[in-house]
Short mmCIF file of C-alpha atoms and ligand atoms in Angstrom, two decimals:
data_model
loop_
_atom_site.label_atom_id
_atom_site.label_comp_id
_atom_site.label_asym_id
_atom_site.label_seq_id
_atom_site.Cartn_x
_atom_site.Cartn_y
_atom_site.Cartn_z
CA MET A 1 -2.79 -50.76 -24.19
CA ASN A 2 0.82 -51.87 -24.16
CA GLU A 3 2.35 -48.79 -22.60
CA LEU A 4 0.20 -49.34 -19.52
CA ASP A 5 1.77 -52.69 -18.89
CA THR A 6 4.51 -51.66 -16.47
CA HIS A 7 5.64 -53.06 -13.17
CA THR A 8 3.82 -50.50 -11.01
CA PHE A 9 0.58 -50.81 -12.96
CA ARG A 10 0.62 -54.61 -12.69
CA PHE A 11 1.20 -54.18 -8.94
CA ALA A 12 -1.82 -51.86 -8.54
CA VAL A 13 -4.01 -54.21 -10.60
CA ALA A 14 -2.87 -57.28 -8.63
CA GLN A 15 -3.76 -55.48 -5.41
CA PHE A 16 -7.14 -54.50 -6.85
CA ASN A 17 -7.80 -58.08 -8.04
CA GLU A 18 -7.05 -59.46 -4.58
CA ALA A 19 -9.56 -57.08 -2.99
CA ALA A 20 -12.12 -57.58 -5.79
CA GLU A 21 -11.89 -61.35 -5.35
CA ALA A 22 -12.32 -61.13 -1.57
CA MET A 23 -15.41 -58.92 -1.89
CA HIS A 24 -16.91 -60.90 -4.81
CA LEU A 25 -17.02 -57.77 -6.96
CA ASP A 26 -19.27 -57.94 -10.03
CA GLY A 27 -17.20 -59.31 -12.95
CA ASN A 28 -18.23 -56.62 -15.45
CA LEU A 29 -17.28 -53.86 -13.05
CA ARG A 30 -13.99 -55.56 -12.34
CA GLU A 31 -13.10 -55.46 -16.03
CA ARG A 32 -13.80 -51.73 -16.15
CA LEU A 33 -12.13 -50.74 -12.86
CA LYS A 34 -8.85 -52.44 -13.59
CA LEU A 35 -8.36 -50.02 -16.48
CA PRO A 36 -8.29 -46.21 -16.46
CA GLN A 37 -11.32 -44.36 -17.79
CA ARG A 38 -9.25 -41.93 -19.84
CA SER A 39 -5.51 -41.50 -20.53
CA LEU A 40 -3.81 -38.65 -22.33
CA ILE A 41 -0.19 -38.64 -23.51
CA VAL A 42 1.22 -35.27 -24.50
CA SER A 43 4.46 -33.99 -26.02
CA ILE A 44 5.77 -30.87 -24.35
CA PRO A 45 8.24 -28.80 -26.40
CA VAL A 46 10.25 -26.47 -24.18
CA LYS A 47 12.66 -23.76 -25.27
CA MET A 48 15.67 -24.39 -23.02
CA ASP A 49 17.84 -21.55 -21.73
CA ASP A 50 20.54 -22.23 -24.34
CA GLY A 51 18.01 -21.79 -27.16
CA HIS A 52 17.45 -25.40 -28.25
CA VAL A 53 14.03 -27.05 -27.97
CA GLU A 54 13.65 -30.18 -25.89
CA VAL A 55 10.51 -32.31 -26.08
CA PHE A 56 9.31 -33.91 -22.82
CA THR A 57 6.55 -36.51 -22.44
CA GLY A 58 3.66 -35.86 -20.08
CA TYR A 59 0.56 -37.78 -18.98
CA ARG A 60 -2.80 -37.22 -17.33
CA VAL A 61 -4.77 -40.32 -16.44
CA GLN A 62 -8.30 -40.29 -15.03
CA HIS A 63 -8.96 -43.65 -13.50
CA ASP A 64 -12.56 -43.07 -12.50
CA SER A 65 -15.06 -40.25 -12.14
CA ALA A 66 -18.25 -42.05 -11.07
CA ARG A 67 -18.29 -40.32 -7.66
CA GLY A 68 -17.30 -36.82 -8.80
CA PRO A 69 -14.52 -34.85 -10.47
CA SER A 70 -11.30 -36.84 -10.62
CA LYS A 71 -8.56 -35.74 -8.24
CA GLY A 72 -4.85 -36.35 -7.94
CA GLY A 73 -1.38 -34.90 -8.07
CA ILE A 74 1.14 -34.21 -10.80
CA ARG A 75 4.55 -35.83 -10.53
CA TYR A 76 7.78 -34.57 -12.12
CA HIS A 77 10.33 -37.38 -12.02
CA PRO A 78 12.74 -38.99 -14.52
CA HIS A 79 11.07 -42.41 -14.09
CA VAL A 80 7.48 -41.30 -14.79
CA ASN A 81 5.67 -43.48 -17.36
CA LEU A 82 2.07 -44.18 -18.34
CA GLY A 83 1.80 -47.33 -16.22
CA GLU A 84 3.05 -45.62 -13.09
CA VAL A 85 0.70 -42.65 -13.55
CA ALA A 86 -2.22 -45.04 -14.17
CA ALA A 87 -1.40 -47.02 -11.00
CA LEU A 88 -1.23 -43.81 -8.96
CA ALA A 89 -4.54 -42.68 -10.49
CA MET A 90 -6.19 -45.96 -9.46
CA TRP A 91 -4.89 -45.57 -5.88
CA MET A 92 -6.36 -42.03 -5.85
CA THR A 93 -9.81 -43.46 -6.71
CA TRP A 94 -9.73 -45.83 -3.72
CA LYS A 95 -8.18 -43.15 -1.46
CA CYS A 96 -10.87 -40.54 -2.18
CA ALA A 97 -13.65 -43.10 -1.77
CA LEU A 98 -12.21 -44.42 1.50
CA ALA A 99 -12.17 -40.89 2.98
CA ASP A 100 -15.66 -40.32 1.57
CA LEU A 101 -14.61 -37.35 -0.55
CA PRO A 102 -16.91 -36.66 -3.53
CA TYR A 103 -14.11 -37.35 -5.99
CA GLY A 104 -12.83 -39.91 -8.43
CA GLY A 105 -9.12 -40.56 -8.95
CA ALA A 106 -6.55 -39.19 -11.39
CA LYS A 107 -2.84 -38.57 -11.65
CA GLY A 108 -0.49 -36.70 -13.94
CA GLY A 109 3.20 -36.72 -14.59
CA VAL A 110 6.03 -35.47 -16.71
CA LYS A 111 9.14 -37.53 -17.39
CA VAL A 112 11.72 -34.96 -16.30
CA ASP A 113 14.23 -34.31 -13.55
CA PRO A 114 12.99 -30.94 -12.25
CA LYS A 115 16.24 -30.39 -10.33
CA LYS A 116 18.08 -30.13 -13.65
CA LEU A 117 15.86 -27.31 -14.99
CA SER A 118 16.24 -23.58 -14.40
CA ARG A 119 13.24 -21.76 -12.95
CA GLY A 120 12.43 -20.38 -16.38
CA GLU A 121 12.57 -23.82 -18.00
CA LEU A 122 10.40 -25.27 -15.23
CA GLN A 123 7.81 -22.55 -15.76
CA ARG A 124 7.74 -23.01 -19.55
CA LEU A 125 7.47 -26.80 -19.16
CA THR A 126 4.63 -26.45 -16.65
CA ARG A 127 2.65 -23.95 -18.69
CA ARG A 128 2.92 -25.98 -21.88
CA TYR A 129 1.98 -29.17 -20.03
CA ALA A 130 -1.03 -27.35 -18.52
CA ALA A 131 -2.05 -26.09 -21.98
CA GLU A 132 -1.81 -29.62 -23.40
CA ILE A 133 -3.96 -31.19 -20.66
CA PHE A 134 -6.34 -28.19 -20.67
CA PRO A 135 -9.23 -30.09 -22.35
CA LEU A 136 -9.27 -32.62 -19.51
CA ILE A 137 -8.99 -30.46 -16.38
CA GLY A 138 -11.33 -28.02 -14.64
CA PRO A 139 -12.94 -27.54 -11.21
CA ASP A 140 -15.87 -29.80 -12.13
CA LYS A 141 -13.86 -32.25 -14.22
CA ASP A 142 -10.42 -33.07 -12.91
CA VAL A 143 -8.45 -31.18 -10.27
CA PRO A 144 -4.63 -31.61 -10.12
CA ALA A 145 -2.44 -31.04 -7.05
CA PRO A 146 1.23 -31.33 -6.07
CA ASP A 147 3.04 -34.66 -5.86
CA VAL A 148 6.70 -35.76 -6.00
CA GLY A 149 8.78 -33.02 -7.72
CA THR A 150 6.03 -30.35 -7.89
CA ASP A 151 5.02 -27.64 -5.40
CA GLN A 152 2.81 -24.60 -4.87
CA GLN A 153 4.66 -22.56 -7.48
CA VAL A 154 3.98 -25.21 -10.12
CA MET A 155 0.30 -25.20 -9.09
CA ALA A 156 0.22 -21.38 -9.38
CA TRP A 157 1.52 -21.59 -12.97
CA ILE A 158 -1.09 -24.22 -13.85
CA MET A 159 -3.86 -22.11 -12.30
CA ASP A 160 -2.64 -19.06 -14.24
CA THR A 161 -2.34 -20.92 -17.56
CA TYR A 162 -5.85 -22.35 -17.20
CA SER A 163 -7.27 -18.96 -16.15
CA GLN A 164 -5.61 -17.23 -19.12
CA GLN A 165 -7.30 -19.70 -21.49
CA VAL A 166 -10.80 -19.17 -20.11
CA GLY A 167 -10.37 -15.44 -19.44
CA TYR A 168 -10.98 -15.21 -15.68
CA ALA A 169 -9.40 -16.47 -12.43
CA VAL A 170 -10.36 -20.08 -11.75
CA GLN A 171 -9.06 -20.93 -8.32
CA GLY A 172 -10.69 -24.34 -8.05
CA VAL A 173 -8.83 -25.86 -11.02
CA VAL A 174 -5.89 -27.03 -8.88
CA THR A 175 -5.22 -27.46 -5.16
CA GLY A 176 -2.02 -27.00 -3.20
CA LYS A 177 -1.79 -23.39 -4.42
CA PRO A 178 -0.18 -20.44 -2.63
CA LEU A 179 -2.53 -18.68 -0.16
CA SER A 180 -2.59 -15.50 -2.27
CA ILE A 181 -4.49 -17.21 -5.11
CA GLY A 182 -6.97 -19.37 -3.20
CA GLY A 183 -4.70 -21.84 -1.43
CA SER A 184 -5.80 -23.23 1.91
CA LEU A 185 -4.26 -22.88 5.33
CA GLY A 186 -2.87 -26.23 6.42
CA ARG A 187 -2.48 -27.75 2.94
CA GLU A 188 1.32 -27.68 2.96
CA ASP A 189 1.71 -29.97 5.99
CA ALA A 190 -1.59 -31.86 5.55
CA THR A 191 -0.18 -35.21 4.40
CA GLY A 192 2.36 -35.30 7.25
CA ARG A 193 -0.28 -34.23 9.77
CA GLY A 194 -2.59 -36.99 8.54
CA VAL A 195 0.20 -39.57 8.92
CA VAL A 196 0.61 -38.45 12.54
CA TYR A 197 -3.14 -38.54 13.28
CA VAL A 198 -3.52 -42.13 12.05
CA THR A 199 -0.32 -43.20 13.80
CA LEU A 200 -1.71 -41.81 17.08
CA GLU A 201 -4.83 -43.96 16.58
CA ALA A 202 -2.72 -47.04 15.80
CA LEU A 203 -0.59 -46.50 18.92
CA ARG A 204 -3.73 -46.18 21.02
CA HIS A 205 -5.16 -49.34 19.46
CA LEU A 206 -1.95 -51.26 20.22
CA LYS A 207 -1.81 -49.73 23.71
CA LEU A 208 1.55 -48.08 23.07
CA ASP A 209 2.57 -44.72 24.50
CA MET A 210 3.62 -41.79 22.28
CA ALA A 211 6.30 -40.86 24.84
CA ASP A 212 8.07 -44.22 24.30
CA THR A 213 7.63 -44.12 20.54
CA THR A 214 10.59 -43.97 18.16
CA VAL A 215 10.09 -43.06 14.51
CA ALA A 216 12.21 -43.59 11.38
CA ILE A 217 11.23 -41.77 8.19
CA GLN A 218 12.40 -42.56 4.66
CA GLY A 219 12.11 -39.45 2.47
CA PHE A 220 12.54 -35.81 3.51
CA GLY A 221 10.37 -34.04 0.96
CA ASN A 222 6.98 -32.50 1.71
CA VAL A 223 5.55 -35.65 3.35
CA GLY A 224 8.65 -36.85 5.24
CA SER A 225 9.75 -33.48 6.61
CA HIS A 226 6.32 -32.47 7.91
CA THR A 227 5.72 -35.92 9.35
CA ALA A 228 9.05 -35.64 11.23
CA LEU A 229 8.23 -32.22 12.63
CA ILE A 230 4.67 -33.03 13.69
CA MET A 231 5.65 -36.44 15.14
CA GLN A 232 8.19 -34.64 17.33
CA GLN A 233 5.66 -32.00 18.36
CA ALA A 234 3.27 -34.83 19.29
CA GLY A 235 5.89 -36.25 21.67
CA ALA A 236 7.62 -39.02 19.67
CA ARG A 237 11.38 -39.41 19.23
CA VAL A 238 12.35 -39.18 15.54
CA ILE A 239 15.54 -41.25 15.42
CA ALA A 240 16.22 -41.31 11.68
CA VAL A 241 15.36 -39.52 8.44
CA SER A 242 16.72 -39.85 4.91
CA ASP A 243 16.59 -38.48 1.38
CA GLU A 244 17.71 -40.16 -1.86
CA SER A 245 21.38 -39.63 -0.95
CA GLY A 246 21.14 -41.35 2.45
CA GLY A 247 20.13 -40.53 5.99
CA LEU A 248 20.97 -39.57 9.54
CA TYR A 249 20.50 -41.56 12.74
CA ASN A 250 20.50 -40.40 16.35
CA SER A 251 19.21 -42.76 19.03
CA LYS A 252 18.39 -39.82 21.35
CA GLY A 253 16.19 -38.22 18.69
CA LEU A 254 17.17 -35.80 15.91
CA ASP A 255 16.67 -32.05 16.32
CA ILE A 256 14.17 -31.76 13.45
CA PRO A 257 13.68 -27.95 13.39
CA GLU A 258 17.45 -27.42 13.25
CA LEU A 259 17.83 -30.19 10.66
CA LEU A 260 15.15 -28.64 8.49
CA ARG A 261 16.70 -25.20 8.75
CA ARG A 262 20.09 -26.45 7.56
CA TYR A 263 18.59 -28.72 4.92
CA ARG A 264 16.24 -26.14 3.43
CA GLU A 265 17.99 -22.84 3.99
CA HIS A 266 21.62 -23.91 3.69
CA ARG A 267 20.91 -26.78 1.29
CA GLU A 268 23.41 -29.01 3.12
CA PRO A 269 23.20 -32.66 2.00
CA LEU A 270 21.24 -34.50 4.70
CA ARG A 271 23.84 -37.16 5.46
CA GLU A 272 26.53 -34.52 5.94
CA ILE A 273 24.66 -32.53 8.61
CA LYS A 274 26.39 -33.29 11.89
CA LEU A 275 23.28 -33.89 14.00
CA GLY A 276 23.52 -37.69 13.84
CA GLU A 277 25.43 -40.58 12.29
CA PRO A 278 25.16 -41.07 8.51
CA ILE A 279 23.23 -44.21 7.49
CA THR A 280 22.05 -45.63 4.18
CA ASN A 281 18.40 -45.82 3.13
CA GLU A 282 18.52 -49.59 3.46
CA GLU A 283 19.85 -49.30 7.05
CA LEU A 284 17.08 -46.84 7.89
CA LEU A 285 14.39 -49.28 6.81
CA GLN A 286 15.88 -51.97 9.04
CA LEU A 287 16.17 -49.85 12.22
CA ASP A 288 14.63 -51.05 15.45
CA CYS A 289 11.81 -48.51 15.91
CA THR A 290 8.15 -48.26 16.86
CA VAL A 291 6.99 -46.57 13.66
CA LEU A 292 8.54 -46.73 10.21
CA VAL A 293 7.24 -44.17 7.71
CA PRO A 294 8.20 -44.78 4.08
CA ALA A 295 7.61 -41.33 2.57
CA ALA A 296 9.57 -41.55 -0.68
CA LEU A 297 8.77 -43.49 -3.84
CA SER A 298 6.88 -46.74 -4.48
CA GLU A 299 8.14 -50.31 -4.06
CA GLN A 300 10.83 -49.59 -1.44
CA ILE A 301 9.87 -52.44 0.89
CA THR A 302 10.19 -55.64 -1.09
CA GLY A 303 10.50 -59.41 -0.72
CA ALA A 304 14.25 -58.82 -0.35
CA ASN A 305 14.19 -56.57 2.73
CA ALA A 306 10.76 -57.02 4.38
CA SER A 307 11.87 -59.81 6.71
CA LYS A 308 14.60 -57.50 8.08
CA LEU A 309 12.21 -54.72 9.14
CA ARG A 310 12.01 -54.22 12.91
CA CYS A 311 9.16 -51.72 13.27
CA ARG A 312 5.89 -52.34 15.12
CA ILE A 313 3.84 -50.02 12.89
CA LEU A 314 4.33 -49.24 9.21
CA ALA A 315 2.64 -45.93 8.32
CA GLU A 316 2.77 -45.57 4.54
CA GLY A 317 3.31 -41.89 3.75
CA ALA A 318 4.27 -42.72 0.15
CA ASN A 319 1.98 -44.26 -2.46
CA GLY A 320 2.63 -47.98 -3.03
CA PRO A 321 5.81 -48.29 -0.93
CA THR A 322 5.25 -51.98 -0.07
CA THR A 323 5.17 -54.73 -2.71
CA LEU A 324 2.64 -57.57 -2.48
CA GLU A 325 5.31 -60.02 -1.41
CA ALA A 326 6.62 -57.67 1.29
CA ASP A 327 3.06 -57.11 2.47
CA ARG A 328 2.60 -60.82 3.12
CA ILE A 329 5.92 -61.09 4.97
CA LEU A 330 5.11 -58.09 7.19
CA THR A 331 1.60 -59.35 7.93
CA GLU A 332 3.06 -62.70 9.01
CA LYS A 333 5.55 -60.88 11.23
CA GLY A 334 2.64 -59.07 12.90
CA VAL A 335 3.59 -55.55 11.78
CA PHE A 336 0.56 -53.24 12.04
CA ILE A 337 0.26 -51.64 8.59
CA ILE A 338 -1.55 -48.35 8.04
CA PRO A 339 -1.94 -48.62 4.25
CA ASP A 340 -1.04 -45.75 1.92
CA ILE A 341 -4.58 -44.92 0.79
CA LEU A 342 -5.42 -44.29 4.45
CA ALA A 343 -2.11 -43.08 5.94
CA ASN A 344 -1.34 -40.44 3.30
CA SER A 345 -4.92 -39.32 2.63
CA GLY A 346 -4.47 -36.11 4.69
CA GLY A 347 -3.13 -34.39 1.56
CA VAL A 348 -6.15 -34.99 -0.60
CA ILE A 349 -8.53 -34.40 2.32
CA VAL A 350 -7.19 -30.86 2.77
CA SER A 351 -7.12 -30.48 -1.03
CA TYR A 352 -10.85 -31.14 -0.86
CA PHE A 353 -11.20 -28.38 1.77
CA GLU A 354 -9.21 -26.03 -0.49
CA TRP A 355 -11.46 -26.78 -3.47
CA VAL A 356 -14.63 -26.29 -1.37
CA GLN A 357 -13.30 -22.93 -0.14
CA ASP A 358 -12.40 -21.91 -3.71
CA VAL A 359 -15.74 -22.78 -5.25
CA GLN A 360 -17.66 -21.20 -2.36
CA ARG A 361 -15.26 -18.24 -2.16
CA PHE A 362 -15.38 -18.53 1.61
CA PHE A 363 -12.19 -19.30 3.52
CA TRP A 364 -11.75 -21.17 6.79
CA LYS A 365 -9.48 -20.75 9.81
CA ALA A 366 -6.45 -23.02 10.39
CA LYS A 367 -8.18 -24.64 13.35
CA ASP A 368 -11.24 -25.56 11.24
CA ILE A 369 -8.93 -27.29 8.77
CA GLN A 370 -7.01 -29.25 11.41
CA ASP A 371 -10.14 -30.31 13.29
CA ARG A 372 -11.97 -31.42 10.16
CA LEU A 373 -8.90 -33.26 8.86
CA GLN A 374 -8.54 -35.09 12.16
CA ASP A 375 -12.23 -35.91 12.19
CA ILE A 376 -12.29 -37.35 8.63
CA ILE A 377 -9.02 -39.30 8.79
CA THR A 378 -9.66 -40.66 12.28
CA SER A 379 -13.12 -41.92 11.28
CA ALA A 380 -11.64 -43.50 8.14
CA PHE A 381 -9.04 -45.23 10.34
CA HIS A 382 -11.67 -46.62 12.72
CA ARG A 383 -13.99 -47.71 9.92
CA THR A 384 -11.07 -49.56 8.33
CA LEU A 385 -10.00 -51.13 11.62
CA HIS A 386 -13.55 -52.22 12.36
CA PHE A 387 -13.95 -53.70 8.87
CA SER A 388 -10.62 -55.56 9.15
CA VAL A 389 -11.56 -57.09 12.51
CA GLU A 390 -15.08 -57.97 11.38
CA LYS A 391 -13.97 -59.55 8.08
CA HIS A 392 -10.76 -61.09 9.47
CA THR A 393 -8.64 -59.31 6.92
CA THR A 394 -5.64 -56.98 6.88
CA MET A 395 -5.88 -53.21 7.22
CA ARG A 396 -4.78 -52.90 3.59
CA MET A 397 -7.47 -55.22 2.26
CA ALA A 398 -10.06 -53.57 4.50
CA ALA A 399 -9.12 -50.10 3.18
CA LEU A 400 -9.14 -51.24 -0.44
CA MET A 401 -12.40 -53.13 -0.09
CA SER A 402 -14.22 -50.20 1.53
CA GLY A 403 -12.92 -47.79 -1.13
CA ILE A 404 -13.73 -50.13 -4.01
CA ASP A 405 -17.18 -50.86 -2.60
CA LYS A 406 -18.13 -47.16 -2.62
CA VAL A 407 -16.96 -46.81 -6.22
CA ALA A 408 -18.85 -49.96 -7.19
CA GLN A 409 -22.06 -48.65 -5.58
CA ALA A 410 -21.79 -45.44 -7.59
CA HIS A 411 -21.29 -47.37 -10.84
CA LEU A 412 -24.15 -49.76 -10.19
CA GLN A 413 -26.51 -46.95 -9.28
CA ARG A 414 -25.58 -44.81 -12.29
CA GLY A 415 -25.77 -47.77 -14.69
CA LEU A 416 -23.95 -48.27 -17.95
CA TYR A 417 -24.16 -45.60 -20.68
CA PRO A 418 -25.56 -45.92 -23.35
N1 LIG B 1 -0.41 -36.13 -4.47
C1 LIG B 1 -1.16 -36.34 -3.27
C2 LIG B 1 -1.58 -37.80 -3.14
O1 LIG B 1 -0.98 -38.67 -3.70
C3 LIG B 1 -2.30 -35.35 -3.12
C4 LIG B 1 -3.35 -35.41 -4.20
C5 LIG B 1 -4.37 -34.27 -4.12
O2 LIG B 1 -4.32 -33.50 -3.19
O3 LIG B 1 -5.19 -34.22 -5.02
O4 LIG B 1 -2.49 -38.13 -2.43
#
């Protein structure tokens, strides 16, 4: 499959191969798991506001479903392609297995810049995309969720489109929905909260104090902004944040609630808000800080800048932010890496809670969600740490190997059909 062969997909496969090699994974299984189980490419004609029809390309890739329905977000971004979606789907498989959720991995995407569409155009694009991927999705088959460029409104339109097709309200078909249609308390900030929970464990492990901790965060979308807020509430000093246009730095700590208010409500460009000094994204990555959280797109920390990083802990809020070469450089430098499939798993963990509540039609309190999230993600952190110490390997390899092993067990036990 030629279209799969992109940079990000090769990166995900190389990472998988390294883990598969280290764990002596069965060769036949290796052949299967380095490819997605099912990939769908769709054309999405959309009537634009000026009357002309524009055709967008969309994807839904299910990497694996041996352990349960496949699960993963939908990304709207101009750079989306089949290889990237397939890489993200593969990471979802390992992520769900590592957290012990009864899910396989999937991902979807549309090649579009959502910021350039009107609300009407966005709704028509979403509904047509949902109609095109309809045969693949469903509460027992494949359950989408938000990702870069999508939000609860987009999920509501997908839920409605699916429900219209089958003739009744199906809440469990997507997660990350508004509360009024079966969304869960605590889903909105779940990824950021998870990043903070695992960072707290890493600080404890390294015998560092939260009160002396400084944090720099790349990306100020759903993951970055909630991570910033919850880090501050937990007692850390958030000294820098950024979005794609650049960032802000304040050595005394940024006033995150005020920053968020002006960013969200007044839509002021981040680097122009006078709560700190403007810095570039590259400068942010190289700041002297305790914790660096890349919470934007993949492959931001590369062979070119990794040696300049000055953080003690790298907590990967984004999927795939660190290239293989950068990973080696950081490991040599002694940076403690909390890998993406562990650090950002809070999102899919609370998605799982949302889906359970939807299918049982029984809803939980906010405290239940937070406690259960902390319980699951903290145990996953300690299992990974234990594995890495026992097997003398990195946190990333430990996380990948434990995830892959659970998927492999499921495949071996189910056997090959026919
Ligand atoms: N898009 C998020 C991720 O990459 C959440 C996926 C989900 O909740 O299914 O983990």
